[in-house]
Amino acid sequence: MSTDATDPIAFVASVSTHILDTSVGRPAAGVAVRLAARSGQGAHYGRGEAWRELGGSATDADGRCKDLPALPEGTTHVRLDFEVEPYLEKKQADAQQDAPANRDSGAAGAFFPEVTVTFAVVPGEHYHVPLLLNPFGYSVYRGS
């Protein structure tokens, strides 16, 4: 990425993500992902601007969102909202056709119906934030 002070891209962070379903070792396709941003001094303490919804996408067959909206200049914090419940419920329904119900699964539906990841960004950096998902847990990290 360019760091030339005359290049407007140098003043904007960028974000990408993908989801891997670790229970099957495969990408999670068809998961809706929303992107929001905020800026301002003290944003991490809630004193900055309000969250600004930028739009969203859905994961493709490879579990990737290739068309997330660009971040506005001055963004200091980003929020990714993953709507995982429909994906997990479909996967569970498909599995139930081949096996008896799992009595230890707890409440009906997904244990984590959505996953929200909030992180700080600096201008000119790219942030790849993968979500590792399974029916009863998840983790995220800054990838490359």
mmCIF file of C-alpha atoms in Angstrom:
data_model
loop_
_atom_site.group_PDB
_atom_site.id
_atom_site.type_symbol
_atom_site.label_atom_id
_atom_site.label_comp_id
_atom_site.label_asym_id
_atom_site.label_seq_id
_atom_site.Cartn_x
_atom_site.Cartn_y
_atom_site.Cartn_z
ATOM 1 C CA MET A 1 0.000 0.000 0.000
ATOM 2 C CA SER A 2 1.303 3.462 -0.842
ATOM 3 C CA THR A 3 2.427 5.761 1.917
ATOM 4 C CA ASP A 4 2.877 8.841 -0.273
ATOM 5 C CA ALA A 5 1.329 11.802 1.604
ATOM 6 C CA THR A 6 -0.296 12.993 -1.637
ATOM 7 C CA ASP A 7 -2.033 9.645 -2.141
ATOM 8 C CA PRO A 8 -5.556 9.705 -0.570
ATOM 9 C CA ILE A 9 -5.424 5.922 -0.095
ATOM 10 C CA ALA A 10 -2.565 6.445 2.401
ATOM 11 C CA PHE A 11 -5.029 8.097 4.790
ATOM 12 C CA VAL A 12 -7.560 5.246 4.827
ATOM 13 C CA ALA A 13 -7.427 1.821 6.476
ATOM 14 C CA SER A 14 -8.928 -1.169 4.645
ATOM 15 C CA VAL A 15 -10.645 -4.306 5.944
ATOM 16 C CA SER A 16 -11.209 -7.838 4.689
ATOM 17 C CA THR A 17 -12.479 -10.987 6.376
ATOM 18 C CA HIS A 18 -13.274 -14.626 5.866
ATOM 19 C CA ILE A 19 -14.936 -17.359 7.934
ATOM 20 C CA LEU A 20 -13.676 -20.894 8.459
ATOM 21 C CA ASP A 21 -16.028 -23.435 10.034
ATOM 22 C CA THR A 22 -13.542 -25.273 12.232
ATOM 23 C CA SER A 23 -16.034 -28.050 13.044
ATOM 24 C CA VAL A 24 -15.727 -29.307 9.465
ATOM 25 C CA GLY A 25 -12.511 -27.623 8.319
ATOM 26 C CA ARG A 26 -14.301 -25.816 5.493
ATOM 27 C CA PRO A 27 -15.193 -22.230 4.585
ATOM 28 C CA ALA A 28 -18.559 -20.930 5.794
ATOM 29 C CA ALA A 29 -20.473 -19.738 2.730
ATOM 30 C CA GLY A 30 -23.516 -17.474 2.723
ATOM 31 C CA VAL A 31 -22.928 -15.694 6.044
ATOM 32 C CA ALA A 32 -24.072 -12.057 6.070
ATOM 33 C CA VAL A 33 -21.426 -9.595 7.275
ATOM 34 C CA ARG A 34 -22.074 -5.927 8.114
ATOM 35 C CA LEU A 35 -19.399 -3.258 8.431
ATOM 36 C CA ALA A 36 -19.544 -0.147 10.602
ATOM 37 C CA ALA A 37 -16.968 2.513 11.452
ATOM 38 C CA ARG A 38 -16.459 5.396 13.819
ATOM 39 C CA SER A 39 -13.795 7.994 14.354
ATOM 40 C CA GLY A 40 -12.700 10.575 16.825
ATOM 41 C CA GLN A 41 -10.509 10.999 19.827
ATOM 42 C CA GLY A 42 -11.661 8.740 22.635
ATOM 43 C CA ALA A 43 -13.772 6.552 20.331
ATOM 44 C CA HIS A 44 -12.667 3.458 22.256
ATOM 45 C CA TYR A 45 -14.240 4.912 25.403
ATOM 46 C CA GLY A 46 -17.524 5.730 23.682
ATOM 47 C CA ARG A 47 -16.750 9.454 23.500
ATOM 48 C CA GLY A 48 -16.109 9.495 19.755
ATOM 49 C CA GLU A 49 -18.658 9.634 16.977
ATOM 50 C CA ALA A 50 -21.526 7.178 16.823
ATOM 51 C CA TRP A 51 -21.147 4.027 14.755
ATOM 52 C CA ARG A 52 -21.779 4.638 11.066
ATOM 53 C CA GLU A 53 -23.167 1.658 9.180
ATOM 54 C CA LEU A 54 -21.277 1.343 5.884
ATOM 55 C CA GLY A 55 -23.034 -1.652 4.357
ATOM 56 C CA GLY A 56 -22.264 -5.295 4.066
ATOM 57 C CA SER A 57 -21.764 -8.396 2.052
ATOM 58 C CA ALA A 58 -22.019 -12.162 2.373
ATOM 59 C CA THR A 59 -19.315 -14.785 2.357
ATOM 60 C CA ASP A 60 -18.740 -16.564 -0.938
ATOM 61 C CA ALA A 61 -18.075 -20.301 -1.468
ATOM 62 C CA ASP A 62 -14.524 -19.734 -0.200
ATOM 63 C CA GLY A 63 -15.861 -18.071 2.997
ATOM 64 C CA ARG A 64 -14.565 -14.640 1.924
ATOM 65 C CA CYS A 65 -16.197 -11.212 1.673
ATOM 66 C CA LYS A 66 -14.572 -9.641 -1.352
ATOM 67 C CA ASP A 67 -16.767 -6.566 -1.610
ATOM 68 C CA LEU A 68 -16.924 -4.923 1.813
ATOM 69 C CA PRO A 69 -17.388 -1.137 1.582
ATOM 70 C CA ALA A 70 -14.379 1.154 1.836
ATOM 71 C CA LEU A 71 -13.731 2.858 5.156
ATOM 72 C CA PRO A 72 -14.143 6.630 5.310
ATOM 73 C CA GLU A 73 -11.083 8.772 5.909
ATOM 74 C CA GLY A 74 -10.468 9.322 9.617
ATOM 75 C CA THR A 75 -11.815 5.929 10.739
ATOM 76 C CA THR A 76 -10.301 4.887 14.070
ATOM 77 C CA HIS A 77 -12.492 1.891 14.951
ATOM 78 C CA VAL A 78 -14.232 -0.766 12.882
ATOM 79 C CA ARG A 79 -16.999 -3.200 13.749
ATOM 80 C CA LEU A 80 -17.735 -6.390 11.828
ATOM 81 C CA ASP A 81 -21.093 -8.039 12.582
ATOM 82 C CA PHE A 82 -21.342 -11.663 11.444
ATOM 83 C CA GLU A 83 -24.896 -13.090 11.284
ATOM 84 C CA VAL A 84 -23.954 -16.721 11.888
ATOM 85 C CA GLU A 85 -27.277 -18.108 13.144
ATOM 86 C CA PRO A 86 -28.807 -18.929 9.717
ATOM 87 C CA TYR A 87 -25.590 -20.683 8.639
ATOM 88 C CA LEU A 88 -25.341 -22.726 11.862
ATOM 89 C CA GLU A 89 -29.051 -23.628 11.863
ATOM 90 C CA LYS A 90 -28.874 -24.848 8.262
ATOM 91 C CA LYS A 91 -25.788 -26.881 9.045
ATOM 92 C CA GLN A 92 -27.497 -28.380 12.110
ATOM 93 C CA ALA A 93 -30.651 -29.189 10.118
ATOM 94 C CA ASP A 94 -28.590 -30.884 7.412
ATOM 95 C CA ALA A 95 -26.746 -32.940 10.049
ATOM 96 C CA GLN A 96 -30.011 -33.977 11.757
ATOM 97 C CA GLN A 97 -31.156 -35.651 8.568
ATOM 98 C CA ASP A 98 -28.262 -38.087 8.891
ATOM 99 C CA ALA A 99 -28.057 -38.537 12.680
ATOM 100 C CA PRO A 100 -30.287 -38.509 15.762
ATOM 101 C CA ALA A 101 -30.686 -35.265 17.685
ATOM 102 C CA ASN A 102 -27.844 -34.271 19.969
ATOM 103 C CA ARG A 103 -29.427 -33.976 23.396
ATOM 104 C CA ASP A 104 -26.461 -32.035 24.767
ATOM 105 C CA SER A 105 -26.794 -29.185 22.303
ATOM 106 C CA GLY A 106 -28.628 -26.880 24.697
ATOM 107 C CA ALA A 107 -31.250 -24.383 23.564
ATOM 108 C CA ALA A 108 -32.786 -24.502 20.122
ATOM 109 C CA GLY A 109 -30.946 -22.468 17.524
ATOM 110 C CA ALA A 110 -27.384 -21.260 17.547
ATOM 111 C CA PHE A 111 -25.602 -20.724 20.843
ATOM 112 C CA PHE A 112 -23.926 -17.649 19.303
ATOM 113 C CA PRO A 113 -26.506 -16.208 16.859
ATOM 114 C CA GLU A 114 -24.190 -13.362 15.929
ATOM 115 C CA VAL A 115 -20.560 -12.450 16.408
ATOM 116 C CA THR A 116 -19.443 -8.832 16.710
ATOM 117 C CA VAL A 117 -15.779 -7.957 16.403
ATOM 118 C CA THR A 118 -14.577 -4.427 17.155
ATOM 119 C CA PHE A 119 -11.011 -3.321 16.520
ATOM 120 C CA ALA A 120 -8.870 -0.205 16.215
ATOM 121 C CA VAL A 121 -7.303 0.834 12.905
ATOM 122 C CA VAL A 122 -4.704 3.308 11.730
ATOM 123 C CA PRO A 123 -4.611 5.007 8.323
ATOM 124 C CA GLY A 124 -2.776 3.253 5.534
ATOM 125 C CA GLU A 125 -2.936 -0.222 7.110
ATOM 126 C CA HIS A 126 -4.852 -3.244 5.846
ATOM 127 C CA TYR A 127 -6.696 -5.366 8.412
ATOM 128 C CA HIS A 128 -7.642 -8.932 7.548
ATOM 129 C CA VAL A 129 -9.795 -10.287 10.401
ATOM 130 C CA PRO A 130 -10.706 -13.974 9.996
ATOM 131 C CA LEU A 131 -13.435 -15.609 12.071
ATOM 132 C CA LEU A 132 -12.899 -19.224 13.121
ATOM 133 C CA LEU A 133 -16.373 -20.570 13.882
ATOM 134 C CA ASN A 134 -17.889 -23.694 15.370
ATOM 135 C CA PRO A 135 -21.319 -24.316 16.908
ATOM 136 C CA PHE A 136 -20.226 -23.539 20.484
ATOM 137 C CA GLY A 137 -17.322 -21.151 20.071
ATOM 138 C CA TYR A 138 -15.405 -18.769 17.890
ATOM 139 C CA SER A 139 -12.118 -16.909 17.736
ATOM 140 C CA VAL A 140 -10.748 -14.043 15.697
ATOM 141 C CA TYR A 141 -7.307 -12.714 14.957
ATOM 142 C CA ARG A 142 -5.535 -10.173 12.793
ATOM 143 C CA GLY A 143 -4.397 -12.040 9.735
ATOM 144 C CA SER A 144 -2.386 -10.944 6.758
#
